[in-house]
Coordinates of C-alpha atoms and ligand atoms in Angstrom, one line a residue:
X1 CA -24.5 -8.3 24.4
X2 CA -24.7 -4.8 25.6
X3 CA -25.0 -2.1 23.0
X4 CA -22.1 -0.8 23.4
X5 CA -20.4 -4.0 23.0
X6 CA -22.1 -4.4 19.7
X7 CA -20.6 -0.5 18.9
X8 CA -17.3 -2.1 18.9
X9 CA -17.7 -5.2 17.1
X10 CA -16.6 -5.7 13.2
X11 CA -19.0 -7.2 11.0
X12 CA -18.6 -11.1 10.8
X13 CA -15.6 -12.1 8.2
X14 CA -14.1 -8.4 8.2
X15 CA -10.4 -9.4 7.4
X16 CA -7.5 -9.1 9.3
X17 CA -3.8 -8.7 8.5
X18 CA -0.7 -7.1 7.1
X19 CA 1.0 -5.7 4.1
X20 CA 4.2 -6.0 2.5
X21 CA 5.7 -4.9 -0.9
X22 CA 8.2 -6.8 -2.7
X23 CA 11.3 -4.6 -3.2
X24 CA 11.0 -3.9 0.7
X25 CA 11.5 -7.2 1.9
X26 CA 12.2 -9.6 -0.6
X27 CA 16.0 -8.5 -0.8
X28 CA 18.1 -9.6 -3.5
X29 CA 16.2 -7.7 -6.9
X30 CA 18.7 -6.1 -9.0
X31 CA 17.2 -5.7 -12.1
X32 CA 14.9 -2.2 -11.5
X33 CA 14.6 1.3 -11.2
X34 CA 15.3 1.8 -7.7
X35 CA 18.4 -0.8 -7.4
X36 CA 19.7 0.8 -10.5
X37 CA 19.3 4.3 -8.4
X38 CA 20.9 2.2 -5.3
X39 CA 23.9 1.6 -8.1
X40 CA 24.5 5.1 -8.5
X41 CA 24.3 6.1 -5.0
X42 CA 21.1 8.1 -5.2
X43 CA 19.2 6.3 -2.9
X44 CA 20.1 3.6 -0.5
X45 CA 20.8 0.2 -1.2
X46 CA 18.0 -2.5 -0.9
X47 CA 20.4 -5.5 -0.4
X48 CA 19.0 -8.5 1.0
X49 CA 16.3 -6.4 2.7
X50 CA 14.4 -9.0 5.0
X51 CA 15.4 -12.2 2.8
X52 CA 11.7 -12.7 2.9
X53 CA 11.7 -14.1 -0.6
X54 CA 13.6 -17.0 0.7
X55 CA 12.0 -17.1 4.4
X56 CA 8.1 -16.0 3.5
X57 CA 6.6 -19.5 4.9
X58 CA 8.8 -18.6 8.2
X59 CA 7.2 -15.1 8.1
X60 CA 3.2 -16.4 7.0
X61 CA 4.1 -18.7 10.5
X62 CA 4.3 -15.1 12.6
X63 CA 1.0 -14.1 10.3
X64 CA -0.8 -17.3 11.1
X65 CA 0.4 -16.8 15.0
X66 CA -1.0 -13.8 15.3
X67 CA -4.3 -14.7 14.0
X68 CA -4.1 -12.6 10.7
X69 CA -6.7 -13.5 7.7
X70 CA -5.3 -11.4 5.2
X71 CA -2.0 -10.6 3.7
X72 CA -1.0 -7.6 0.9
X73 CA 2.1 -8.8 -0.8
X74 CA 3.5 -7.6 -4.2
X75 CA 4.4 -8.9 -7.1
X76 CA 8.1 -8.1 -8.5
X77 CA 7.5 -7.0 -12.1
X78 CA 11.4 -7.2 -13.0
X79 CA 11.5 -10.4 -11.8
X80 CA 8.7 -11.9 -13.6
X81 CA 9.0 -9.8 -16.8
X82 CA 13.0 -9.3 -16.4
X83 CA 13.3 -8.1 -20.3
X84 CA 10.5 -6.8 -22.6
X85 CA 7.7 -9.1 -23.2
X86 CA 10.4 -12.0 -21.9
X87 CA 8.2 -13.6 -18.9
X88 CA 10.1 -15.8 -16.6
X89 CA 7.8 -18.8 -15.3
X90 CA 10.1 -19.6 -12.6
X91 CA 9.9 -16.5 -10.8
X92 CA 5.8 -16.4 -11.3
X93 CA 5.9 -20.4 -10.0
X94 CA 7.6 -18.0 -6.6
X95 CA 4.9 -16.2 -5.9
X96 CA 2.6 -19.1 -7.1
X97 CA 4.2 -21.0 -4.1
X98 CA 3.5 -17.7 -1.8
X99 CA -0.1 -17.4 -2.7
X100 CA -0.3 -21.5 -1.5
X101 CA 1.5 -20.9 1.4
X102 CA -1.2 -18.2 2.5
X103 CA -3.8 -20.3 1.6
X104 CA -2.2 -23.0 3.6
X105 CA -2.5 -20.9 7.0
X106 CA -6.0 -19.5 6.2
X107 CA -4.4 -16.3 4.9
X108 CA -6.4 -14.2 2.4
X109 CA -3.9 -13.2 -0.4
X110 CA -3.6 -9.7 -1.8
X111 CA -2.0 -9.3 -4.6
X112 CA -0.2 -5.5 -5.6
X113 CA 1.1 -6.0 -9.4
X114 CA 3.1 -2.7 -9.1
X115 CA 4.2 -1.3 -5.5
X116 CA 6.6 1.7 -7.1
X117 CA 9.3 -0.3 -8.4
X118 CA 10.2 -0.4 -12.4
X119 CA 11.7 -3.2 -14.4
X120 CA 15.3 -1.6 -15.9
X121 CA 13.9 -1.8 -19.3
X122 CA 11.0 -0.4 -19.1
X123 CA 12.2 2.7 -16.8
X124 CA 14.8 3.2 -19.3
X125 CA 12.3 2.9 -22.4
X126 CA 10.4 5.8 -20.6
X127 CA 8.3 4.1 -18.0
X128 CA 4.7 5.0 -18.4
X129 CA 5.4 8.1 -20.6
X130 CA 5.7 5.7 -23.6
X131 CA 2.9 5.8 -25.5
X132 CA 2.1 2.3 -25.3
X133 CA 2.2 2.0 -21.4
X134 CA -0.7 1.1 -21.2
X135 CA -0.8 -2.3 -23.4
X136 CA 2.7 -3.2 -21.7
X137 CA 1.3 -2.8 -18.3
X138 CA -2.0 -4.5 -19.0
X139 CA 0.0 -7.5 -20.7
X140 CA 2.1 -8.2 -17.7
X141 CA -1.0 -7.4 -15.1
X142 CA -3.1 -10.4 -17.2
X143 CA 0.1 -12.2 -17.4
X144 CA 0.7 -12.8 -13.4
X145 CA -3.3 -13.0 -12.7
X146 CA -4.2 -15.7 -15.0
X147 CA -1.4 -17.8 -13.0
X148 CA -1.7 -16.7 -10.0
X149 CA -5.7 -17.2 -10.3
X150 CA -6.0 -18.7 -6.5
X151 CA -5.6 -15.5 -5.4
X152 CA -8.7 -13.2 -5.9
X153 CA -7.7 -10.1 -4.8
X154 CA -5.7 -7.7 -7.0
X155 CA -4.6 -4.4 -6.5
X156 CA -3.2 -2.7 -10.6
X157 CA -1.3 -0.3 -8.6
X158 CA 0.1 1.1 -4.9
X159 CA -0.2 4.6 -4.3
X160 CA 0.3 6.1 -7.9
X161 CA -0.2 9.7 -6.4
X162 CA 2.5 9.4 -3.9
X163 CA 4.4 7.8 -6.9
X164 CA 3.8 10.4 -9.3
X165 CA 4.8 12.9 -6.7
X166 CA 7.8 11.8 -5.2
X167 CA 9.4 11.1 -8.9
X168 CA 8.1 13.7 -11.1
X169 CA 7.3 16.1 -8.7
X170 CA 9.7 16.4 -5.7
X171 CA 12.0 14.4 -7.3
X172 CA 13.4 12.5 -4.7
X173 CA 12.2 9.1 -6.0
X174 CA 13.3 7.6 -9.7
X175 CA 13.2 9.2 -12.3
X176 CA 13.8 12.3 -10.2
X177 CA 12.1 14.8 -12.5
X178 CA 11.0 17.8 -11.1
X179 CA 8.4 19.1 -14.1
X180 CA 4.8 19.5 -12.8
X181 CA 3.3 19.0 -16.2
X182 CA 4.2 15.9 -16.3
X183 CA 2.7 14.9 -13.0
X184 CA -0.8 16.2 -14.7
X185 CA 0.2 13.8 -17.8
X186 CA 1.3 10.8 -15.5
X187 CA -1.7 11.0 -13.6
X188 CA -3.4 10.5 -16.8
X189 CA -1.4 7.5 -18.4
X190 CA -1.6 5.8 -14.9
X191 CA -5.7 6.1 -15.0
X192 CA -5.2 4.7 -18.7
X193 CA -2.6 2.1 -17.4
X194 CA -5.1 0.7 -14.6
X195 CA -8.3 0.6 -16.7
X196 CA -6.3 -1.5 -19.7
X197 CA -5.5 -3.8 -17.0
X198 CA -8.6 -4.4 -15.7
X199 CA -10.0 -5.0 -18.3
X200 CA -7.1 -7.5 -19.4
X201 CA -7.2 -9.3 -16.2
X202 CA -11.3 -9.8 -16.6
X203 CA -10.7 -11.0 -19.8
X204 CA -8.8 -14.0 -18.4
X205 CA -9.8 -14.1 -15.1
X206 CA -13.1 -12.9 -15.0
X207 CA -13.9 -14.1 -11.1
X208 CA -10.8 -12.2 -9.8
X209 CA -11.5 -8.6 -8.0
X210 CA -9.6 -5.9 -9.2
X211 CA -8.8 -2.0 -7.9
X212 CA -6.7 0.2 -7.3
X213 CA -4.5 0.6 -3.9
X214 CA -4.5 4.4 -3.9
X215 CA -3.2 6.7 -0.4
X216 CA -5.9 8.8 0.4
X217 CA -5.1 12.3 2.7
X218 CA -7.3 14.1 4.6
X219 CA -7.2 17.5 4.4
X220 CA -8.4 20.3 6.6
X221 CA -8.0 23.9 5.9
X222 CA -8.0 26.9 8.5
X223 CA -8.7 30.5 8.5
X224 CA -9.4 31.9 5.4
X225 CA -8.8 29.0 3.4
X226 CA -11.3 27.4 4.9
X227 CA -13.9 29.7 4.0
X228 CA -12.0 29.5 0.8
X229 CA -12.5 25.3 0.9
X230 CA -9.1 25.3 0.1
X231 CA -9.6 21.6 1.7
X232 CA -12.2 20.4 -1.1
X233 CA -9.9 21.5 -3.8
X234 CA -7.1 19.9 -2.3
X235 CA -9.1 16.8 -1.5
X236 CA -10.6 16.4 -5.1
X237 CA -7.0 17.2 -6.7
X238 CA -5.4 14.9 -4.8
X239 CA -8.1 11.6 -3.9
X240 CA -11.0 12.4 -6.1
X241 CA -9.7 13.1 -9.7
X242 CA -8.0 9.6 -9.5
X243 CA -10.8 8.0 -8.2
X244 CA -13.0 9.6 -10.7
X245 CA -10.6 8.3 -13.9
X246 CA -11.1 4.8 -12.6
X247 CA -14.7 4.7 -11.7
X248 CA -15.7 2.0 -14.0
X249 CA -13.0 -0.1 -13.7
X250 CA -12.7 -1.2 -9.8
X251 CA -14.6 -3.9 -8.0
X252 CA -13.3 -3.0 -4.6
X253 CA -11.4 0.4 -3.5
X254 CA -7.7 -0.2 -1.7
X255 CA -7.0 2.7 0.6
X256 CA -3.5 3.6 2.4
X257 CA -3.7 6.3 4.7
X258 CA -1.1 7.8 7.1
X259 CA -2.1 11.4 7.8
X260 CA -4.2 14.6 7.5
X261 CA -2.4 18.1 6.2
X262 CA -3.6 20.9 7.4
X263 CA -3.4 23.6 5.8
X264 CA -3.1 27.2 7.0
X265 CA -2.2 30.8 5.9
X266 CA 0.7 30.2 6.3
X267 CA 1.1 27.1 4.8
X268 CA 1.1 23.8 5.9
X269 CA 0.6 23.8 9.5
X270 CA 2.9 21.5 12.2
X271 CA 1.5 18.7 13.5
X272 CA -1.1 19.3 17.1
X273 CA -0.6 15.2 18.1
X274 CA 2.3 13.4 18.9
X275 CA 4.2 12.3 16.0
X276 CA 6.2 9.3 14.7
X277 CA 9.8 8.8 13.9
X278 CA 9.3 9.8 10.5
X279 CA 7.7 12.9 12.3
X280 CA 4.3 12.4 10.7
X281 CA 1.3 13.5 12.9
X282 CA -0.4 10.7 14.8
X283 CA -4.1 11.6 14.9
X284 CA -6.3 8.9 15.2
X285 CA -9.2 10.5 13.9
X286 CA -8.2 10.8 10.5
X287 CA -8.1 7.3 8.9
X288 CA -12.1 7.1 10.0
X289 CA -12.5 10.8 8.4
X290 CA -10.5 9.1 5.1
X291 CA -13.0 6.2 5.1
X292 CA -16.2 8.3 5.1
X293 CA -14.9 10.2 1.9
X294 CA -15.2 7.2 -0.2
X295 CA -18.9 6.8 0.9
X296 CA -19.9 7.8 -2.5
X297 CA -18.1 5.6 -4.4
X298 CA -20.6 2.2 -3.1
X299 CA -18.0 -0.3 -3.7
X300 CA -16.4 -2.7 -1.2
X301 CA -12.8 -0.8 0.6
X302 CA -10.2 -2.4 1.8
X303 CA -7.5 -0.9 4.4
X304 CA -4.6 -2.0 2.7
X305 CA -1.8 0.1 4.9
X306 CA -2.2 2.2 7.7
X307 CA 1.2 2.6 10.1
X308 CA 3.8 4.4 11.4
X309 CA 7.4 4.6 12.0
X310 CA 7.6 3.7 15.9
X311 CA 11.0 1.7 16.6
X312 CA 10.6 2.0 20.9
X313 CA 7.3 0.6 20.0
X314 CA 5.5 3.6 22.0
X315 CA 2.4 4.5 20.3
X316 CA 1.3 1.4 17.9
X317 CA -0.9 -0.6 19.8
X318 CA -2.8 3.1 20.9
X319 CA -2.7 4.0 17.5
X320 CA -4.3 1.1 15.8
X321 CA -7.1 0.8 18.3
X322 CA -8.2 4.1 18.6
X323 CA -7.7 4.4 14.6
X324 CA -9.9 1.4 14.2
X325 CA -12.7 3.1 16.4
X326 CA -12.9 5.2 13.3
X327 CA -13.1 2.6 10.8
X328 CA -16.0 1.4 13.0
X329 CA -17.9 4.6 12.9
X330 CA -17.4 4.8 8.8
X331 CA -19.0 1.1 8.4
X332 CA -21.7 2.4 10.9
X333 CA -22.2 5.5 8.6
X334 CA -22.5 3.2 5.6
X335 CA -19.1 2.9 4.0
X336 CA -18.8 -0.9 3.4
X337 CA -15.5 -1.5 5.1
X338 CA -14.2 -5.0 5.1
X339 CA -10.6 -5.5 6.0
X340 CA -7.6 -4.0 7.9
X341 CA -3.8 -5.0 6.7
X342 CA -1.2 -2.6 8.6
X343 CA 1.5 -1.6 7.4
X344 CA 3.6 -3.2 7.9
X345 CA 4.0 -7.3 8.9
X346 CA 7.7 -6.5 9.1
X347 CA 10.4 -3.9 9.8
X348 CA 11.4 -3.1 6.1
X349 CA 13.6 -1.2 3.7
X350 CA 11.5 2.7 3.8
X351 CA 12.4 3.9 0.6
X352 CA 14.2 6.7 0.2
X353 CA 15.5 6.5 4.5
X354 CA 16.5 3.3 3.8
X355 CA 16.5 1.1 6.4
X356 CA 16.3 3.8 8.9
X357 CA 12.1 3.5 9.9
X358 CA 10.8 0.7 11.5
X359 CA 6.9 -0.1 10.6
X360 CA 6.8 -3.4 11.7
X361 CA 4.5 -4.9 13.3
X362 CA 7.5 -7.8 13.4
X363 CA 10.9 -6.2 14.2
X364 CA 13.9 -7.5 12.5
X365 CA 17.4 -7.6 13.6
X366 CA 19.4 -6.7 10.4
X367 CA 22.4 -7.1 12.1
X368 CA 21.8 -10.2 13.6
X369 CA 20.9 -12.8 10.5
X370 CA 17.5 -10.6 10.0
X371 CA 16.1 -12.0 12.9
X372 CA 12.5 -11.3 13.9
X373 CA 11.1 -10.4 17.0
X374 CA 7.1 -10.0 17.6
X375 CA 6.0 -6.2 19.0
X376 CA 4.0 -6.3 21.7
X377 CA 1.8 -3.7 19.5
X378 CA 1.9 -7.3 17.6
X379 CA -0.1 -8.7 20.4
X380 CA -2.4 -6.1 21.3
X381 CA -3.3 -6.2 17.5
X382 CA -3.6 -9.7 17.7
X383 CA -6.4 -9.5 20.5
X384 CA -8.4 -7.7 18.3
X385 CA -7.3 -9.7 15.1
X386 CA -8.8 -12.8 16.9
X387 CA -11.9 -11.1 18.9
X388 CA -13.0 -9.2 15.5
X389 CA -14.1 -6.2 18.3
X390 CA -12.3 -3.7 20.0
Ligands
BGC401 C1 3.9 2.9 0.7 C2 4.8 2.0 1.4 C3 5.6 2.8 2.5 C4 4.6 3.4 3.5 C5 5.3 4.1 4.6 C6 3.2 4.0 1.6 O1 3.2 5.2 1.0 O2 2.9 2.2 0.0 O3 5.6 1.4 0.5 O4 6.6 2.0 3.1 O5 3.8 4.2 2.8 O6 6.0 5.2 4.2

């Protein structure tokens, strides 16, 4: 093998794959924050999203058929705690029977306990501002890992950054408060709420791997707020502090990452690559750049979502191969990289826009029966997938 051959080759059993979360594809979950929000027409309706709860073996066949090791899925906390401390074993024998049908295909299981969404009764009761967030949270977290113990990845918690910011900051998401001293206090209570977890899950699972899946930004700062390192202080406010609250309580580190900010004096500056639908920059440098930043923490990462919005199907397949050439140059700098999921396996509800962004790797007809159709990003994906190499 030439040397640069061996430059673009992943080390032997780097994992492959997608991500999902549950609220986003499952369809059919009534009983939480967001389809409460849905109710009252303050963000859009969910619906049956991409039935996947009912068809997940059809869509772990596409998985399996496009040679992907790993899969990041979520766990629906409403449906499996759907009143206080009232735990429904049917719904965990679900996602029992999802974990065994990765398994069946080869799949590696990842399992998010909390991607955003709230069960009704805890948002109502306050969410993690009640003082005993915490112990609720680390009660359910134990709850689903002792029984879903075949799996032995788990992620606490998806993004709780993004979901601080977007519900307590912004205010676009549930519970659309818009007081910045509460974001300070939420990050707190959210550090608190992963490390009881942790520790709960070890407690009865002590074999299982546990972190956090946090999104990660890269900032760069220009002109005088460069020489002012405006960039550090945005990078330790918005990556580091979290990472730092949780630094003894994470066997591996889950990273999402989309895009850099850049930051000028004039503000944030527009995008200099071409962008996606969602008109986020596309700049394949950056997810390599994000990578390198968690150097110092010396504990396994994961890529657990990395995508964009891309419905003509344009830019994926360059996008995920010149992004990986950075993830190849952080594991050559050191940073022990050992899996990609993108985001995402399938076409999916997108939050606030609805069902308006396509991520999937998988398009789905929503008008037709939810029918799904494999990109031919899907493909080109899949060539690497199966050659581990670029
Ligand atoms: C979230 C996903 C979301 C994706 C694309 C991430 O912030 O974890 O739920 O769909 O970004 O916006």
């Amino acid at each position: 093998m030439s040397a640069t051959e061996e430059r673009q080759t992943f080390p032997k059993g780097f994992l492959w794959g997608a991500s999902t979360s549950s609220y986003q594809v499952e369809g059919g979950i009534t009983n939480n924050d967001w389809a409460k929000a849905a109710r009252e027409g303050r963000v859009p309706e969910a619906g049956l999203a991409c039935d996947h709860y009912n068809r997940f073996e059809e869509d772990f066949d596409i998985a399996k058929s496009l040679n992907h090791t790993a899969h990041r899925f979520s766990v629906e906390w409403s449906r499996v705690e759907p009143e206080e401390g009232v735990f429904n074993e049917k719904e965990v024998e679900h996602y029992r029977a999802v974990v065994k049908a990765l398994r069946a295909r080869g799949i590696e299981p990842f399992v998010t306990l909390w991607h955003f969404t709230l069960p009704q009764w805890f948002a109502d009761s306050g969410g993690f501002s009640r003082p005993d967030a915490s112990k609720i949270f680390a009660r359910y977290c134990a709850y689903v890992a002792e029984r879903l113990g075949d799996a032995t990845f788990f992620s606490t918690m998806n993004e709780p950054m993004v979901w601080i910011g977007n519900g307590y900051a912004s205010g676009i998401w549930p519970p659309f408060q818009k007081k910045v001293l509460n974001f300070f206090r939420l990050a707190g209570a959210l550090a608190q709420a992963h490390n009881c977890a942790y520790t709960a899950i070890k407690r009865v699972c002590p074999h299982v791997h546990v972190g956090v899946t946090k999104n990660n930004i890269v900032f760069e700062a220009r002109g005088w707020l460069k020489f002012l390192r405006l960039d550090r202080l945005a990078e330790r406010f918005w990556d580091g502090r979290f990472h730092q609250a949780i630094i003894k309580y994470q066997d591996f580190i889950g990273i999402n990452h989309y895009f850099r900010v850049i930051l000028g004096n004039g503000g944030v500056v527009k995008a200099e690559c071409p962008r996606s639908d969602f008109g986020w920059e596309l700049n394949p440098r950056t997810l390599g750049d994000a990578l390198l930043e968690l150097k110092q923490y010396s504990v396994p990462v994961y890529v657990m979502e990395h995508g964009l919005a891309d419905a003509s199907d344009t830019h994926r397949a360059w996008f995920i191969e010149e992004s990986l050439k950075g993830v190849l140059q952080a594991i050559k700098a050191g940073v022990d990289v050992r899996g990609y999921m993108h985001w995402s396996l399938l076409d999916n509800y997108e939050w606030a826009e609805g069902y308006t962004m396509r991520f999937g790797l998988v398009e789905v007809d929503y008008k037709n029966n939810n029918q799904r159709r494999v990109r031919q990003s899907a493909l080109r994906y899949k060539e690497i997938c199966t050659a581990n190499s670029l």
